[in-house]
Amino acid sequence: MTDLTCHFLGQPLANPLMNASGVHCRTHAELDTLATSAAAAMVTKSCTLEPRTGNPEPRYRSLPLGSINSMGLPNEGYRYYLDYADRFDHEQKLLFLSISGLTLDDNVEMIAAIREAVNPALLEVNLSCPNVPGKPQTGYDFEAMDELLDEVNDAYKRPFGVKLPPYFDISHFDAAAEVLNRYPRLAFVTCINSVGNGLVIDPETESVVIKPKDGFGGLGGSYVLPTALANVNAFYRRCPDKQIIGCGGVQSGTEAFLHLLAGASLVQIGTALYEEGPAVFDRVLGELAAIMASKGYATIDEFRGKLKML
């Protein structure tokens, strides 16, 4: 028998799966559906100070190997998600509350309100929003990232985490990790957000496939799996005192296994959840258990983070 239980920040969980922020988590109804799914944890849509309608449609397109999107942070405003967290049954699942302020002041204001809440939801600060026109990703500006984390660290006083953009250079892994490791209360790192500013062209119509940003958007699904695994393993190695949440390219139990092998403690599903719905968690868990059994692993801890080098 395989045991899929795991621990996150000391809390036991039935399994390591959860949704990726932005997928099936914008409304209370969607969140309620996640709450009754097989996933052991869930995260809200990254929210802003005020509600946003996001970018114009079409802003998502399914592709043969994944998806491209330029959603533009459509959300109901942070108070909507804070209200959900206040009434959520936190014994049922681990809940993450994700914020993505458009300015430093916005983040500070949201954090002040979240800090006063009595619910135990875990704060995630999204440093990677590649699809908001005119707004750079904080995760690519290490000085701005350090400034923001310093504010969060001082203001929040509780363990929190960050969601990072994908990095593509070893020196950037080093620089980002150096900033993250300055903050002991920064307890977890989610990587990666979508690979930003891809361009998909339909050869039949000779047109881009999404409307915002002249067709430029974030790639998800199988397109990003190698990049996601690289980031998970890079930060697992560089941030030994922090837990890693892996996100990117999980279509089946195989990719979930690879994220765990690379060092992830939890694994998020995005594009496949969008396409398949919450039943995807049951399927992926069954496939993960079968892979573990075939390899003789009784528990996740027997292989998590034990990626072999040649």
GROMACS .gro file of C-alpha atoms in nm:
model
  310
    1MET     CA    1   0.000   0.000   0.000
    2THR     CA    2   0.126   0.346  -0.088
    3ASP     CA    3   0.093   0.634   0.155
    4LEU     CA    4   0.037   0.973  -0.012
    5THR     CA    5   0.036   1.176   0.309
    6CYS     CA    6   0.280   1.461   0.350
    7HIS     CA    7   0.354   1.757   0.575
    8PHE     CA    8   0.358   2.127   0.498
    9LEU     CA    9   0.488   2.372   0.758
   10GLY     CA   10   0.428   2.103   1.018
   11GLN     CA   11   0.067   2.036   0.915
   12PRO     CA   12  -0.021   1.683   0.801
   13LEU     CA   13  -0.198   1.659   0.466
   14ALA     CA   14  -0.371   1.367   0.297
   15ASN     CA   15  -0.176   1.417  -0.025
   16PRO     CA   16   0.049   1.675  -0.197
   17LEU     CA   17  -0.192   1.807  -0.462
   18MET     CA   18  -0.357   2.148  -0.495
   19ASN     CA   19  -0.475   2.389  -0.763
   20ALA     CA   20  -0.257   2.653  -0.924
   21SER     CA   21  -0.362   3.005  -0.835
   22GLY     CA   22  -0.576   3.152  -1.110
   23VAL     CA   23  -0.744   2.824  -1.201
   24HIS     CA   24  -1.088   2.732  -1.063
   25CYS     CA   25  -1.050   2.970  -0.769
   26ARG     CA   26  -1.188   3.311  -0.864
   27THR     CA   27  -1.535   3.281  -0.710
   28HIS     CA   28  -1.665   3.137  -0.386
   29ALA     CA   29  -1.850   2.873  -0.591
   30GLU     CA   30  -1.530   2.761  -0.762
   31LEU     CA   31  -1.345   2.755  -0.431
   32ASP     CA   32  -1.625   2.549  -0.275
   33THR     CA   33  -1.583   2.295  -0.555
   34LEU     CA   34  -1.212   2.273  -0.481
   35ALA     CA   35  -1.293   2.229  -0.113
   36THR     CA   36  -1.486   1.910  -0.192
   37SER     CA   37  -1.224   1.775  -0.434
   38ALA     CA   38  -0.951   1.521  -0.363
   39ALA     CA   39  -0.685   1.793  -0.339
   40ALA     CA   40  -0.549   1.832   0.013
   41ALA     CA   41  -0.479   2.205  -0.022
   42MET     CA   42  -0.609   2.497  -0.228
   43VAL     CA   43  -0.514   2.853  -0.311
   44THR     CA   44  -0.731   3.152  -0.397
   45LYS     CA   45  -0.698   3.359  -0.712
   46SER     CA   46  -0.417   3.612  -0.672
   47CYS     CA   47  -0.608   3.922  -0.569
   48THR     CA   48  -0.563   4.295  -0.588
   49LEU     CA   49  -0.676   4.573  -0.358
   50GLU     CA   50  -0.988   4.639  -0.566
   51PRO     CA   51  -1.181   4.406  -0.801
   52ARG     CA   52  -1.054   4.373  -1.158
   53THR     CA   53  -1.229   4.247  -1.469
   54GLY     CA   54  -0.898   4.159  -1.630
   55ASN     CA   55  -0.799   4.169  -1.994
   56PRO     CA   56  -1.042   4.150  -2.288
   57GLU     CA   57  -1.153   3.817  -2.434
   58PRO     CA   58  -1.034   3.591  -2.583
   59ARG     CA   59  -0.761   3.570  -2.322
   60TYR     CA   60  -0.712   3.192  -2.286
   61ARG     CA   61  -0.646   2.933  -2.554
   62SER     CA   62  -0.599   2.560  -2.517
   63LEU     CA   63  -0.305   2.429  -2.719
   64PRO     CA   64  -0.176   2.083  -2.817
   65LEU     CA   65   0.086   2.087  -2.541
   66GLY     CA   66  -0.077   2.317  -2.288
   67SER     CA   67  -0.218   2.668  -2.299
   68ILE     CA   68  -0.151   3.036  -2.347
   69ASN     CA   69  -0.326   3.303  -2.144
   70SER     CA   70  -0.326   3.672  -2.074
   71MET     CA   71  -0.591   3.698  -1.807
   72GLY     CA   72  -0.484   4.029  -1.651
   73LEU     CA   73  -0.557   3.939  -1.289
   74PRO     CA   74  -0.938   3.920  -1.299
   75ASN     CA   75  -1.045   3.890  -0.935
   76GLU     CA   76  -1.306   4.007  -0.687
   77GLY     CA   77  -1.076   4.213  -0.465
   78TYR     CA   78  -0.892   4.090  -0.157
   79ARG     CA   79  -1.179   4.141   0.088
   80TYR     CA   80  -1.385   3.887  -0.108
   81TYR     CA   81  -1.119   3.618  -0.057
   82LEU     CA   82  -1.049   3.722   0.301
   83ASP     CA   83  -1.420   3.677   0.371
   84TYR     CA   84  -1.402   3.329   0.220
   85ALA     CA   85  -1.100   3.243   0.436
   86ASP     CA   86  -1.285   3.366   0.746
   87ARG     CA   87  -1.571   3.122   0.692
   88PHE     CA   88  -1.362   2.835   0.552
   89ASP     CA   89  -1.334   2.506   0.741
   90HIS     CA   90  -0.958   2.504   0.788
   91GLU     CA   91  -0.967   2.151   0.930
   92GLN     CA   92  -1.095   2.034   0.592
   93LYS     CA   93  -0.801   2.157   0.382
   94LEU     CA   94  -0.497   2.382   0.392
   95LEU     CA   95  -0.595   2.718   0.240
   96PHE     CA   96  -0.353   2.967   0.085
   97LEU     CA   97  -0.456   3.329   0.032
   98SER     CA   98  -0.265   3.474  -0.265
   99ILE     CA   99  -0.221   3.849  -0.311
  100SER     CA  100  -0.075   4.045  -0.599
  101GLY     CA  101  -0.088   4.416  -0.530
  102LEU     CA  102  -0.023   4.645  -0.824
  103THR     CA  103   0.190   4.867  -0.599
  104LEU     CA  104   0.392   4.824  -0.281
  105ASP     CA  105   0.134   5.031  -0.091
  106ASP     CA  106  -0.146   4.803  -0.216
  107ASN     CA  107   0.037   4.498  -0.083
  108VAL     CA  108   0.105   4.663   0.252
  109GLU     CA  109  -0.263   4.757   0.292
  110MET     CA  110  -0.381   4.405   0.208
  111ILE     CA  111  -0.125   4.247   0.438
  112ALA     CA  112  -0.234   4.470   0.728
  113ALA     CA  113  -0.594   4.348   0.692
  114ILE     CA  114  -0.494   3.983   0.649
  115ARG     CA  115  -0.269   4.003   0.955
  116GLU     CA  116  -0.565   4.103   1.171
  117ALA     CA  117  -0.776   3.813   1.051
  118VAL     CA  118  -0.813   3.525   1.293
  119ASN     CA  119  -0.822   3.254   1.026
  120PRO     CA  120  -0.506   3.045   0.971
  121ALA     CA  121  -0.487   3.077   0.592
  122LEU     CA  122  -0.130   3.097   0.464
  123LEU     CA  123  -0.031   3.419   0.289
  124GLU     CA  124   0.131   3.392  -0.053
  125VAL     CA  125   0.267   3.709  -0.213
  126ASN     CA  126   0.266   3.674  -0.592
  127LEU     CA  127   0.583   3.831  -0.731
  128SER     CA  128   0.507   3.718  -1.085
  129CYS     CA  129   0.219   3.857  -1.286
  130PRO     CA  130   0.337   3.858  -1.648
  131ASN     CA  131   0.003   3.946  -1.804
  132VAL     CA  132  -0.082   4.288  -1.661
  133PRO     CA  133  -0.005   4.547  -1.931
  134GLY     CA  134   0.244   4.808  -1.815
  135LYS     CA  135   0.330   4.625  -1.492
  136PRO     CA  136   0.672   4.458  -1.467
  137GLN     CA  137   0.722   4.140  -1.269
  138THR     CA  138   0.864   4.214  -0.926
  139GLY     CA  139   1.042   3.879  -0.928
  140TYR     CA  140   1.273   3.999  -1.206
  141ASP     CA  141   1.379   4.310  -1.015
  142PHE     CA  142   1.578   4.178  -0.719
  143GLU     CA  143   1.607   4.517  -0.551
  144ALA     CA  144   1.230   4.571  -0.569
  145MET     CA  145   1.172   4.213  -0.452
  146ASP     CA  146   1.396   4.270  -0.150
  147GLU     CA  147   1.214   4.595  -0.068
  148LEU     CA  148   0.874   4.427  -0.087
  149LEU     CA  149   0.979   4.126   0.120
  150ASP     CA  150   1.128   4.354   0.383
  151GLU     CA  151   0.791   4.531   0.412
  152VAL     CA  152   0.600   4.202   0.425
  153ASN     CA  153   0.837   4.054   0.680
  154ASP     CA  154   0.797   4.355   0.909
  155ALA     CA  155   0.423   4.392   0.861
  156TYR     CA  156   0.296   4.034   0.869
  157LYS     CA  157   0.479   3.872   1.163
  158ARG     CA  158   0.366   3.524   1.058
  159PRO     CA  159   0.509   3.264   0.818
  160PHE     CA  160   0.435   3.350   0.455
  161GLY     CA  161   0.547   3.255   0.108
  162VAL     CA  162   0.602   3.389  -0.241
  163LYS     CA  163   0.516   3.284  -0.593
  164LEU     CA  164   0.803   3.334  -0.835
  165PRO     CA  165   0.837   3.379  -1.208
  166PRO     CA  166   1.050   3.129  -1.398
  167TYR     CA  167   1.423   3.202  -1.401
  168PHE     CA  168   1.646   3.093  -1.687
  169ASP     CA  169   1.999   3.173  -1.573
  170ILE     CA  170   2.202   3.017  -1.291
  171SER     CA  171   2.307   3.361  -1.171
  172HIS     CA  172   1.941   3.456  -1.136
  173PHE     CA  173   1.870   3.146  -0.927
  174ASP     CA  174   2.157   3.251  -0.702
  175ALA     CA  175   2.048   3.616  -0.679
  176ALA     CA  176   1.683   3.534  -0.609
  177ALA     CA  177   1.773   3.274  -0.346
  178GLU     CA  178   2.004   3.520  -0.174
  179VAL     CA  179   1.713   3.762  -0.134
  180LEU     CA  180   1.469   3.492  -0.020
  181ASN     CA  181   1.708   3.351   0.238
  182ARG     CA  182   1.734   3.690   0.412
  183TYR     CA  183   1.384   3.639   0.552
  184PRO     CA  184   1.337   3.349   0.796
  185ARG     CA  185   0.960   3.404   0.813
  186LEU     CA  186   0.944   3.345   0.437
  187ALA     CA  187   0.858   2.978   0.477
  188PHE     CA  188   0.766   2.857   0.129
  189VAL     CA  189   0.837   2.930  -0.236
  190THR     CA  190   0.597   2.851  -0.521
  191CYS     CA  191   0.755   2.809  -0.861
  192ILE     CA  192   0.673   2.866  -1.134
  193ASN     CA  193   0.418   3.106  -1.271
  194SER     CA  194   0.356   3.078  -1.643
  195VAL     CA  195   0.644   3.135  -1.883
  196GLY     CA  196   0.561   3.490  -1.982
  197ASN     CA  197   0.524   3.653  -2.320
  198GLY     CA  198   0.503   3.358  -2.551
  199LEU     CA  199   0.339   3.411  -2.888
  200VAL     CA  200   0.115   3.152  -3.054
  201ILE     CA  201   0.012   3.203  -3.417
  202ASP     CA  202  -0.264   3.015  -3.597
  203PRO     CA  203  -0.127   2.924  -3.942
  204GLU     CA  204  -0.476   2.895  -4.092
  205THR     CA  205  -0.596   3.241  -3.990
  206GLU     CA  206  -0.244   3.392  -3.985
  207SER     CA  207  -0.346   3.552  -3.657
  208VAL     CA  208  -0.254   3.549  -3.291
  209VAL     CA  209  -0.488   3.337  -3.078
  210ILE     CA  210  -0.554   3.569  -2.782
  211LYS     CA  211  -0.650   3.936  -2.785
  212PRO     CA  212  -0.456   4.111  -2.503
  213LYS     CA  213  -0.101   4.239  -2.550
  214ASP     CA  214  -0.111   4.175  -2.927
  215GLY     CA  215  -0.126   3.800  -2.863
  216PHE     CA  216   0.158   3.775  -2.612
  217GLY     CA  217   0.074   3.560  -2.312
  218GLY     CA  218   0.190   3.317  -2.047
  219LEU     CA  219   0.253   2.956  -2.147
  220GLY     CA  220   0.137   2.667  -1.930
  221GLY     CA  221   0.108   2.292  -1.952
  222SER     CA  222   0.367   2.057  -2.100
  223TYR     CA  223   0.545   2.346  -2.271
  224VAL     CA  224   0.681   2.460  -1.934
  225LEU     CA  225   0.752   2.132  -1.751
  226PRO     CA  226   1.135   2.131  -1.791
  227THR     CA  227   1.155   2.496  -1.684
  228ALA     CA  228   0.929   2.430  -1.385
  229LEU     CA  229   1.134   2.131  -1.272
  230ALA     CA  230   1.456   2.330  -1.305
  231ASN     CA  231   1.319   2.608  -1.086
  232VAL     CA  232   1.181   2.367  -0.826
  233ASN     CA  233   1.514   2.188  -0.797
  234ALA     CA  234   1.719   2.508  -0.807
  235PHE     CA  235   1.533   2.661  -0.514
  236TYR     CA  236   1.511   2.330  -0.327
  237ARG     CA  237   1.891   2.323  -0.333
  238ARG     CA  238   1.941   2.693  -0.256
  239CYS     CA  239   1.672   2.744   0.009
  240PRO     CA  240   1.709   2.445   0.244
  241ASP     CA  241   1.505   2.607   0.521
  242LYS     CA  242   1.203   2.673   0.298
  243GLN     CA  243   0.949   2.436   0.147
  244ILE     CA  244   0.893   2.438  -0.227
  245ILE     CA  245   0.557   2.420  -0.404
  246GLY     CA  246   0.596   2.296  -0.761
  247CYS     CA  247   0.377   2.424  -1.042
  248GLY     CA  248   0.399   2.375  -1.416
  249GLY     CA  249   0.326   2.099  -1.663
  250VAL     CA  250   0.145   1.853  -1.436
  251GLN     CA  251  -0.086   1.653  -1.661
  252SER     CA  252  -0.061   1.315  -1.490
  253GLY     CA  253   0.088   1.128  -1.199
  254THR     CA  254   0.421   1.115  -1.381
  255GLU     CA  255   0.473   1.492  -1.371
  256ALA     CA  256   0.357   1.508  -1.009
  257PHE     CA  257   0.617   1.241  -0.927
  258LEU     CA  258   0.887   1.442  -1.107
  259HIS     CA  259   0.805   1.760  -0.914
  260LEU     CA  260   0.828   1.571  -0.586
  261LEU     CA  261   1.153   1.405  -0.694
  262ALA     CA  262   1.295   1.750  -0.776
  263GLY     CA  263   1.217   1.866  -0.423
  264ALA     CA  264   0.860   1.996  -0.414
  265SER     CA  265   0.659   1.945  -0.097
  266LEU     CA  266   0.327   2.025  -0.268
  267VAL     CA  267   0.235   2.011  -0.636
  268GLN     CA  268  -0.009   2.242  -0.812
  269ILE     CA  269  -0.218   2.164  -1.119
  270GLY     CA  270  -0.321   2.448  -1.352
  271THR     CA  271  -0.388   2.387  -1.721
  272ALA     CA  272  -0.506   2.028  -1.668
  273LEU     CA  273  -0.744   2.149  -1.396
  274TYR     CA  274  -0.878   2.417  -1.631
  275GLU     CA  275  -0.939   2.159  -1.903
  276GLU     CA  276  -1.057   1.864  -1.695
  277GLY     CA  277  -1.209   2.012  -1.381
  278PRO     CA  278  -1.152   1.903  -1.019
  279ALA     CA  279  -1.180   1.533  -1.110
  280VAL     CA  280  -0.821   1.569  -1.233
  281PHE     CA  281  -0.701   1.538  -0.872
  282ASP     CA  282  -0.848   1.188  -0.831
  283ARG     CA  283  -0.689   1.075  -1.157
  284VAL     CA  284  -0.346   1.219  -1.083
  285LEU     CA  285  -0.343   1.078  -0.728
  286GLY     CA  286  -0.428   0.733  -0.860
  287GLU     CA  287  -0.152   0.755  -1.118
  288LEU     CA  288   0.099   0.883  -0.863
  289ALA     CA  289   0.017   0.597  -0.626
  290ALA     CA  290   0.061   0.347  -0.909
  291ILE     CA  291   0.402   0.491  -1.001
  292MET     CA  292   0.516   0.477  -0.639
  293ALA     CA  293   0.399   0.118  -0.606
  294SER     CA  294   0.578   0.016  -0.925
  295LYS     CA  295   0.901   0.163  -0.789
  296GLY     CA  296   0.860   0.015  -0.443
  297TYR     CA  297   0.807   0.346  -0.265
  298ALA     CA  298   0.569   0.324   0.029
  299THR     CA  299   0.585   0.695   0.117
  300ILE     CA  300   0.663   1.022  -0.059
  301ASP     CA  301   0.951   1.098   0.177
  302GLU     CA  302   1.138   0.796   0.040
  303PHE     CA  303   1.203   0.978  -0.286
  304ARG     CA  304   1.113   1.345  -0.243
  305GLY     CA  305   1.410   1.567  -0.325
  306LYS     CA  306   1.631   1.270  -0.410
  307LEU     CA  307   1.690   1.351  -0.775
  308LYS     CA  308   1.996   1.162  -0.903
  309MET     CA  309   2.282   1.326  -1.088
  310LEU     CA  310   2.487   1.159  -1.362
   0.00000   0.00000   0.00000
